[in-house]
Coordinates of C-alpha atoms in Angstrom, one line a residue:
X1 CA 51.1 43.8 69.4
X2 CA 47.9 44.3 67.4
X3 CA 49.7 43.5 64.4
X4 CA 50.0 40.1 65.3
X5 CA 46.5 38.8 64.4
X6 CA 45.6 39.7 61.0
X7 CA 41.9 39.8 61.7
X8 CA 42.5 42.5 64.6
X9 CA 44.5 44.2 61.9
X10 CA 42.5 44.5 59.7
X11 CA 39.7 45.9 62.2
X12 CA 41.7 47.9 63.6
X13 CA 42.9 49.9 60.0
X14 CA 39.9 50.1 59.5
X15 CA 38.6 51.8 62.7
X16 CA 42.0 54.1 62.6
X17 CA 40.9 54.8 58.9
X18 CA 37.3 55.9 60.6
X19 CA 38.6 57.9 63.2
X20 CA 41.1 59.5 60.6
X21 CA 43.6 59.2 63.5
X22 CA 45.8 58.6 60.4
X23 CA 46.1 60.2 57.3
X24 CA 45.1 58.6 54.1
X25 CA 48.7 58.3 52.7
X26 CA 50.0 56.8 56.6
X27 CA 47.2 54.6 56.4
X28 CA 48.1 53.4 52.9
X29 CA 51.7 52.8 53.8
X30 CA 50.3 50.8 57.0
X31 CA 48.5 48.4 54.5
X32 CA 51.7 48.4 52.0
X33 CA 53.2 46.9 54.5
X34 CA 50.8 45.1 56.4
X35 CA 50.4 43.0 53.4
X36 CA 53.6 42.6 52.8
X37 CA 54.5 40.7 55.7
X38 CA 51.1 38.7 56.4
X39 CA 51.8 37.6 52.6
X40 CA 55.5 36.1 53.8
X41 CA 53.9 34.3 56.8
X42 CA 50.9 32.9 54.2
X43 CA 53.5 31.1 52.2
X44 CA 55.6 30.2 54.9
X45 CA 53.4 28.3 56.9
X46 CA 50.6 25.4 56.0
X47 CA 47.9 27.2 57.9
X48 CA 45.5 27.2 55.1
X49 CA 47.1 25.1 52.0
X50 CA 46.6 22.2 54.4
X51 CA 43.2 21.7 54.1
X52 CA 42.9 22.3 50.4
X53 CA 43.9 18.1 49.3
X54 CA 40.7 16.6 50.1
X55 CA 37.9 18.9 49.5
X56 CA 40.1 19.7 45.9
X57 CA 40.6 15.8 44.8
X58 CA 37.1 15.1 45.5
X59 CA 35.7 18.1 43.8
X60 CA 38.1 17.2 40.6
X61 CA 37.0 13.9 40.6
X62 CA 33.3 14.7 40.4
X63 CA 33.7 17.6 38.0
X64 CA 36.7 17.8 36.2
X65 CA 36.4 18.4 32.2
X66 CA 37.1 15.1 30.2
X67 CA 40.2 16.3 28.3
X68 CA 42.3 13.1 25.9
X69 CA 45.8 13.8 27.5
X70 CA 43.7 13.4 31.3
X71 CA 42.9 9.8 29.9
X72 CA 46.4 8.4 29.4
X73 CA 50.0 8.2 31.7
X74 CA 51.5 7.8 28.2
X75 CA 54.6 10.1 28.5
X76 CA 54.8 11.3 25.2
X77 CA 51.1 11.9 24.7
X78 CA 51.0 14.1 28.6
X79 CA 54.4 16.0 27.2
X80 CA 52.7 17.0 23.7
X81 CA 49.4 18.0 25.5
X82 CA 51.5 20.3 28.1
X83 CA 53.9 21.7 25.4
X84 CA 50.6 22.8 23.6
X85 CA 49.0 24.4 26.2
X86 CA 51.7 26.8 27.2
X87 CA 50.0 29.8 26.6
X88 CA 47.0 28.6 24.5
X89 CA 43.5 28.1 25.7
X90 CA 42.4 24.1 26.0
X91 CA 40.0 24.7 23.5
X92 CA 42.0 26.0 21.1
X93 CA 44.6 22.9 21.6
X94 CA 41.7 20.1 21.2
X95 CA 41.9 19.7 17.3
X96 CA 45.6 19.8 17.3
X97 CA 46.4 17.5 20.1
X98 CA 43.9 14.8 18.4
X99 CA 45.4 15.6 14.8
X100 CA 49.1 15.7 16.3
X101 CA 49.1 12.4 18.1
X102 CA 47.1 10.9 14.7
X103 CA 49.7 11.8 12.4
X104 CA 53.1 11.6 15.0
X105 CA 51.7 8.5 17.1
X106 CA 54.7 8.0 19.2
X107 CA 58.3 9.6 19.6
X108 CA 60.0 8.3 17.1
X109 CA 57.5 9.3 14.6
X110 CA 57.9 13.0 15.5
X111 CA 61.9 12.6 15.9
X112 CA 61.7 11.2 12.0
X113 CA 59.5 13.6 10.7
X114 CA 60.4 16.5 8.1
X115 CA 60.3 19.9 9.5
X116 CA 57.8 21.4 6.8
X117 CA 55.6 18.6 7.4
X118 CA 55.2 19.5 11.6
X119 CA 55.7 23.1 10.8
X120 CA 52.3 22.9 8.6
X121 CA 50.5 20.7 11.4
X122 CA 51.4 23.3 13.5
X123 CA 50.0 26.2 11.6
X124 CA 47.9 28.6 13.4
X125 CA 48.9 27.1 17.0
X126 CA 51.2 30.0 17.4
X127 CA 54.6 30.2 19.6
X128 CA 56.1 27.9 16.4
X129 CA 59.7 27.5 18.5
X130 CA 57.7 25.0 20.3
X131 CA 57.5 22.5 17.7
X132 CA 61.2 23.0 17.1
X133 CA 61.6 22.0 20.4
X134 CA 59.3 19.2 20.1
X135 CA 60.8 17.8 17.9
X136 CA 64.3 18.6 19.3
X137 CA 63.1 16.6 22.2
X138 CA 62.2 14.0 20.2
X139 CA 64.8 13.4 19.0
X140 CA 67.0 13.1 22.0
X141 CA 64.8 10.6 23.8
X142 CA 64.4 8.7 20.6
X143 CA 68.3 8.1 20.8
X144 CA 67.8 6.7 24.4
X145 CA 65.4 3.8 22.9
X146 CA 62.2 6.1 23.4
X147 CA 62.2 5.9 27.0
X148 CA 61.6 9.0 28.4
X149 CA 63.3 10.7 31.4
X150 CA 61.0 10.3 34.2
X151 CA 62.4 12.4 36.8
X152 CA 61.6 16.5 36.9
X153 CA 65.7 17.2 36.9
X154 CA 66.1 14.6 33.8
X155 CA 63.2 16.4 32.3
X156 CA 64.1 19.6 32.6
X157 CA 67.1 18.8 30.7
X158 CA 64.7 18.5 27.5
X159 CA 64.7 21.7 24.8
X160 CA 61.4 23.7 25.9
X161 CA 60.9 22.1 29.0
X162 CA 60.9 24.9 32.1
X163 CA 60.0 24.5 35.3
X164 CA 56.3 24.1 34.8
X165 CA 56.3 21.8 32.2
X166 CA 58.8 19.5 33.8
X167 CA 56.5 19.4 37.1
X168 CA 53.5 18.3 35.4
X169 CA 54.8 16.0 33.4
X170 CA 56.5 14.2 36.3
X171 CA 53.5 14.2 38.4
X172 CA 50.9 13.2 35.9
X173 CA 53.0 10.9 33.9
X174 CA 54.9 9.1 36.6
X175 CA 53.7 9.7 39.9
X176 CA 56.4 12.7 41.1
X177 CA 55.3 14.3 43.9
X178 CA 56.4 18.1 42.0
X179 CA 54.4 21.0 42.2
X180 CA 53.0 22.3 38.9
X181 CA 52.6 26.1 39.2
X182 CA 50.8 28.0 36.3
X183 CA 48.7 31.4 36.0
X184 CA 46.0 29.6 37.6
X185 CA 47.8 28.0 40.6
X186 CA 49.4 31.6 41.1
X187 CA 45.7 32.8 41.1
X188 CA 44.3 30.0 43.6
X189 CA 46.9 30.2 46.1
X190 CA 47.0 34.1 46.2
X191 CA 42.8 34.0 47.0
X192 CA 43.1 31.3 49.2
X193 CA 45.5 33.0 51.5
X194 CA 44.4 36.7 50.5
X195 CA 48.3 37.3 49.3
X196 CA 48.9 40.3 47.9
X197 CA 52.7 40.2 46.6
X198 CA 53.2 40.7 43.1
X199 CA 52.7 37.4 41.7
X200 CA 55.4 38.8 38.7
X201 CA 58.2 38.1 41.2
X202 CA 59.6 35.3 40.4
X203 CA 60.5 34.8 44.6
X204 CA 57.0 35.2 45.0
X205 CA 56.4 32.0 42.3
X206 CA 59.0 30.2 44.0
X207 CA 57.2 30.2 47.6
X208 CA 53.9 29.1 46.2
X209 CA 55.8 26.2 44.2
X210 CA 57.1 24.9 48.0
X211 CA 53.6 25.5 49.9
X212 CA 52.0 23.5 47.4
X213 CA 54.4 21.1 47.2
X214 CA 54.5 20.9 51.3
X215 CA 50.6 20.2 51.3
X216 CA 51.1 17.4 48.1
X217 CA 49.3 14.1 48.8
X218 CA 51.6 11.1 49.5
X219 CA 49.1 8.3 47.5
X220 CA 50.5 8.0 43.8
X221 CA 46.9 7.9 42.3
X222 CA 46.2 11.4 44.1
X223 CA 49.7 12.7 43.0
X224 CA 49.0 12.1 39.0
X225 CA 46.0 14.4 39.6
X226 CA 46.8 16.9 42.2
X227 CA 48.1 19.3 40.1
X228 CA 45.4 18.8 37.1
X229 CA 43.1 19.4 39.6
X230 CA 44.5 23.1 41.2
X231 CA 45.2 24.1 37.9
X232 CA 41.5 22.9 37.0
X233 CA 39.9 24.9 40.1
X234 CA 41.7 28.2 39.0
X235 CA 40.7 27.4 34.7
X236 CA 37.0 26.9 35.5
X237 CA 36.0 27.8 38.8
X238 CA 38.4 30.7 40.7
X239 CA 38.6 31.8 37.4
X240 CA 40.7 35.2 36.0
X241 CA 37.7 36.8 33.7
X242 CA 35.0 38.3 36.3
X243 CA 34.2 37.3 39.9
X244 CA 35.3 34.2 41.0
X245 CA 32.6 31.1 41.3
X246 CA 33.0 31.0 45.1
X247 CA 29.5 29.0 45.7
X248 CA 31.1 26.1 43.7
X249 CA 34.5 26.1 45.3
X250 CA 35.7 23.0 47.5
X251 CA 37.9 25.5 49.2
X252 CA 34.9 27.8 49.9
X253 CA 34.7 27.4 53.8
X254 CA 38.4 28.3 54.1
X255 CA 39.3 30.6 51.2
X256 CA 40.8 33.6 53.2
X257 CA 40.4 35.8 50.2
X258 CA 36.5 35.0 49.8
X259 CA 35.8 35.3 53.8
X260 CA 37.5 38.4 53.7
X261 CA 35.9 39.7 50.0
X262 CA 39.6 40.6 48.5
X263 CA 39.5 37.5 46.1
X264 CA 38.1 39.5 43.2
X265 CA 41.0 42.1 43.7
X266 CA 43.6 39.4 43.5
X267 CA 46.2 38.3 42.3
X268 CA 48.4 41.5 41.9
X269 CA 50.4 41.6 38.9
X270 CA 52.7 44.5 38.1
X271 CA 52.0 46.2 34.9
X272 CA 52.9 44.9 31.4
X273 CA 55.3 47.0 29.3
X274 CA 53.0 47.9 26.1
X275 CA 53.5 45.8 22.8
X276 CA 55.5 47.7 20.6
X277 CA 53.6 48.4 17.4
X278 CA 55.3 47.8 13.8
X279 CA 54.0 49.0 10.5
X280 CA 54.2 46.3 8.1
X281 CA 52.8 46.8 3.9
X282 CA 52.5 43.2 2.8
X283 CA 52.0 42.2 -0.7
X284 CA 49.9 39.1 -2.6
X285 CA 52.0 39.3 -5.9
X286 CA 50.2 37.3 -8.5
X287 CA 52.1 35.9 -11.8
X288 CA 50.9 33.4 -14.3
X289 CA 48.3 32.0 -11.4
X290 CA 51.1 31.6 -8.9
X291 CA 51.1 34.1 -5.9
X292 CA 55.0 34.9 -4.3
X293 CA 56.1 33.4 -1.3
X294 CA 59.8 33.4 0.7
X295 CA 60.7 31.8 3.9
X296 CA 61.4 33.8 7.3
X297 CA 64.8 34.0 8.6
X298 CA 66.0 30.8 10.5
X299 CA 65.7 33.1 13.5
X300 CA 63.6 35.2 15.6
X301 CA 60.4 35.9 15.2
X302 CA 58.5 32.7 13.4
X303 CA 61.5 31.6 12.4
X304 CA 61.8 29.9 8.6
X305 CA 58.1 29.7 8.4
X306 CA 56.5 30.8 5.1
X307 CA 54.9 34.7 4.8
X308 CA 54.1 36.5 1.2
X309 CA 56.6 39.5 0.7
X310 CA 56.3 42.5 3.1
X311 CA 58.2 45.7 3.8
X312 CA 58.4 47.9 6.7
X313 CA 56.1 50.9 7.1
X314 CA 52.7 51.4 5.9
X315 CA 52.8 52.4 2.1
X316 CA 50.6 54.0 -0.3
X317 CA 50.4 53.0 -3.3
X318 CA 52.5 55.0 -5.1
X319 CA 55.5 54.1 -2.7
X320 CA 54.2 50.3 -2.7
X321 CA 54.6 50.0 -6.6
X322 CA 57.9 51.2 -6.3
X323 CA 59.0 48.7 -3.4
X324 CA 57.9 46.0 -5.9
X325 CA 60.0 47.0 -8.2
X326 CA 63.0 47.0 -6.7
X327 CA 62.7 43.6 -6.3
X328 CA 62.7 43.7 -9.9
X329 CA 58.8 43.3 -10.9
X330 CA 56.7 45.3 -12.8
X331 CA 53.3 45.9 -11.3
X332 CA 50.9 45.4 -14.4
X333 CA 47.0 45.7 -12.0
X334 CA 46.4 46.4 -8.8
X335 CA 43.7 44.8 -7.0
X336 CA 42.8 45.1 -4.0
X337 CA 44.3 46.8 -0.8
X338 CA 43.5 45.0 2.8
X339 CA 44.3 45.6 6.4
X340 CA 44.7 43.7 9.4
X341 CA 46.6 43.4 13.0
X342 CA 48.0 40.7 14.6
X343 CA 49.2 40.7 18.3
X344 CA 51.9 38.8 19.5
X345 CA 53.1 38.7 23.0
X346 CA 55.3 41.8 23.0
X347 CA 54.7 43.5 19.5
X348 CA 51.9 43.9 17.5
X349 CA 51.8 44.1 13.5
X350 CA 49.3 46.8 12.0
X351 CA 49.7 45.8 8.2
X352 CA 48.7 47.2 4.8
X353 CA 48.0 44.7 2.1
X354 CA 48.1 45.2 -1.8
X355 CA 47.0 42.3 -4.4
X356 CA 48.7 42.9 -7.8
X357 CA 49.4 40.9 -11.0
X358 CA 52.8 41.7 -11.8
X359 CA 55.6 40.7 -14.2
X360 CA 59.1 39.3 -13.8
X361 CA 61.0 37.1 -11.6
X362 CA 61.9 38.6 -8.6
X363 CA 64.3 38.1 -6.3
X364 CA 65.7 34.6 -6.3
X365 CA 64.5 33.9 -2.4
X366 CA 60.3 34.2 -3.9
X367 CA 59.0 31.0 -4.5
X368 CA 56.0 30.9 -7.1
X369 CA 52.9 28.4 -5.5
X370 CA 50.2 27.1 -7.1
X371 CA 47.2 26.8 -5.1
X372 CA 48.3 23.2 -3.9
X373 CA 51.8 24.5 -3.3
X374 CA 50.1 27.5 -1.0
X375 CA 48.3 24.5 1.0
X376 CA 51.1 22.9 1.7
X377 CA 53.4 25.5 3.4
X378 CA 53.3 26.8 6.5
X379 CA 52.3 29.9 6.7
X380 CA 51.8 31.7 10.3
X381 CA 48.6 32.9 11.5
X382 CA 49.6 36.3 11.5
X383 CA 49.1 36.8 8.0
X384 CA 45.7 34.6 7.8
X385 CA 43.9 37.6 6.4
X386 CA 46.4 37.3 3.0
X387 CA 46.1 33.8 3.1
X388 CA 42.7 33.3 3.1
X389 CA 42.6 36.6 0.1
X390 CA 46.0 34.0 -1.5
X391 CA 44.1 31.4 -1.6
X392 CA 40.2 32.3 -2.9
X393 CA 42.6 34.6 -5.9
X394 CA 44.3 31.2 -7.0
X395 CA 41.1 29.2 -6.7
X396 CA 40.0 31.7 -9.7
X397 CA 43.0 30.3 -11.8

C-alpha cells in the first residue's frame, strides 16, 4: 500500500491535493491520521535516534556553554543546579547557583539552615516550594550520613524530585544510563523524526523517554553527558524562539523534520488554558518610619513568605481608606498610588498600590520593619514594584 513509505505518502497527498481528487477536509483527515501513525512508528523504532550519539557528543564537546554545575559530579552541587533550573532560564540561575553553594556549601549546611535565611537567598528565583523541598531533601539525606541516593528509583523518592530531575541527576552525577526528557528533548526528538503528536500527552513523553534511552551510549564518560548535551542542542541550537539553527546542527544530515521543512512547525502542543486574572489593591502602610508587613499563609501560593498588606479587588481611594481602617488604622496622607502585574504560571495578579502614613497598630499579624528589617525578609518577586517604592520611602527616614 502507498501508505507504507512515508516519502511516497507524502508525494502522493500532495499530488491528490493537486488534482483535488479529494476534498480539502478528506485530505485533512488523511494527514490527521497519516501523522498519527508514522509518529507511533517514529518512536517505536531506532531508525533515526540511532545516529544521533556521535555527531551530538562530539558537537557538545566542542561547543557546549561552560556552566559551574557542568564542572563537578558532586551530587549535591548537580541536584541544586537541576532543582533551580526547573522552569527558569540558565541565565537567570547563574548568580544564585554561585551564591547558593557559597553560603550552603554541602548538605548538611542546607539541612541545618533556618528557613528565613534560604527563603531570603531564594528571593526573586520564583517557584519558592522548591527550596522547601530542598531543604526537605536535605534533610533526609543528611540523616543517611550525607550520602546521596544514587540510583534514579532512590532518587525519585526525594521531596521535588520528578521524573526529570531524578534522570539527570543519575546520569550526570553517577553515570546512570536514564533518559533526561525536558522541553527541549521533547522539541529535538519531535524535529528529528518530524513527529507531530501532541507533545502535552504524557504517553507521548513517555515514548520519547524510551527511544532516547534505547539509543543511550554504553561508555560512563559519554553517559554523564548525553543528556547535557540533547538538552544543550534543543537550548541553543534547535531552539523554541524562531527558526531553528539547522546549518549548525550535528543531526543536520539526518533531521527528518529539516529534510522535510516541518521542523519550524514543530513540536505540537495543545493549547494552554488562559491564566486566570485577579485584581489585587496592595498597600505600603508607613508608621513612625516602619512600613507594615505580614507573612503568607503556610500554604498555597508563595507559601509563608513575606508581602505588604493587600486586599482583593482593585480599589479607589475612597474604598482603599476604608479597607485600612478596618484593620484598625487611620490613614493620616496618602502618597502615592502604583500599578503593576505579575504573571505566574496559571494566574496573573493585576495590582493597585497605595503609599500612606497612617496611625495605629493594626492587626496583630502586621509586623512593623525598619529598613534593615525590610532587607532581611523574604519578600517574593511579585510585589518587587512595592518593594523597591518600600524600600527608597524608608531610606528617607
Amino acid at each position: 500500500m502507498w501508505y507504507n513509505n512515508r516519502n511516497a505518502a507524502i508525494v502522493r497527498l500532495d499530488r491528490l491535493t493537486q488534482r483535488r481528487k479529494f476534498g480539502k477536509g478528506a485530505i485533512s483527515i488523511l494527514r490527521i491520521w497519516y501523522n498519527h501513525t508514522m509518529c507511533g512508528e517514529n518512536l517505536t523504532t531506532k531508525t533515526v535516534l540511532q545516529d544521533l550519539p556521535g555527531p551530538l557528543l562530539a558537537w557538545y564537546r566542542a561547543n557546549a556553554r561552560d556552566l559551574p554545575w557542568r564542572r563537578t559530579t558532586d551530587p549535591y552541587q548537580i541536584w541544586v543546579s537541576e532543582i533551580m533550573l526547573q522552569q527558569t532560564r540558565v541565565a537567570a540561575v547563574l548568580g544564585y547557583y554561585a551564591r547558593f553553594l557559597e553560603t550552603f556549601p554541602t548538605v548538611e549546611a542546607l539541612a541545618a539552615a533556618p528557613e528565613e535565611r534560604l527563603m531570603k537567598l531564594w528571593e526573586g528565583l520564583g517557584y519558592y516550594s522548591r527550596a522547601r523541598n530542598l531543604q526537605k531533601a536535605a534533610r533526609i539525606v543528611a540523616e543517611q550520613g550525607g550520602r546521596f541516593p544514587d540510583t534514579y528509583q532512590d532518587l525519585l523518592a526525594l521531596p521535588g524530585v520528578g521524573d526529570y530531575t531524578a534522570s539527570a541527576i543519575a546520569s550526570a552525577a553517577f553515570g546512570r544510563r536514564e533518559a533526561a526528557v525536558d522541553g527541549n528533548v521533547l522539541r529535538v526528538v519531535m524535529r528529528l523524526t518530524d513527529c507531530r503528536d501532541d507533545i502535552a500527552d504524557p504517553k507521548v513523553k513517555k515514548a520519547v523517554r524510551a527511544q532516547i534511552q534505547a539509543v543511550m551510549p554504553e561508555a560512563e564518560a559519554d553517559i554523564r553527558v548525553f543528556n547535557q548535551a540533547t538538552m544543550e542542542l534543543g537550548a541553543t541550537v534547535c531552539a523554541p524562539n524562531g527558526p531553528p539553527r539547522c546549518l549548525e546542527c550535528p543531526a543536520m544530515a539526518f533531521c527528518k523534520g529539516r529534510l522535510r521543512g516541518t521542523a519550524e512547525d514543530l513540536p505540537v502542543k495543545g493549547a494552554k488554558k488562559p491564566r486566570r486574572v485577579e485584581e489585587k489593591t496592595v498597600f505600603l502602610l508607613v508608621r513612625d518610619g516602619k512600613i507594615a508587613l505580614r507573612k503568607r499563609p503556610g500554604t498555597g501560593l508563595l507559601a509563608g513568605l513575606w508581602e505588604f498588606p493587600n486586599v482583593e479587588g482593585a480599589l479607589d481611594e475612597a474604598a482603599a481608606g476604608a479597607a485600612v481602617s478596618v484593620w484598625g488604622l487611620e490613614p493620616r496622607r496618602w502618597e502615592s498610588r502604583l500599578t503593576a502585574k505579575h504573571i505566574f504560571t496559571h494566574v496573573e495578579w493585576h495590582m493597585t498600590g497605595y503609599t500612606l502614613e497612617v496611625a495605629g497598630d493594626g492587626p496583630a499579624d502586621f509586623v512593623w520593619a525598619d529598613a534593615g528589617a525590610l532587607s532581611d525578609r523574604a519578600v517574593p518577586s511579585a510585589f518587587g514594584r512595592y518593594y523597591t517604592e518600600a524600600a527608597a520611602r524608608l531610606k528617607e527616614e
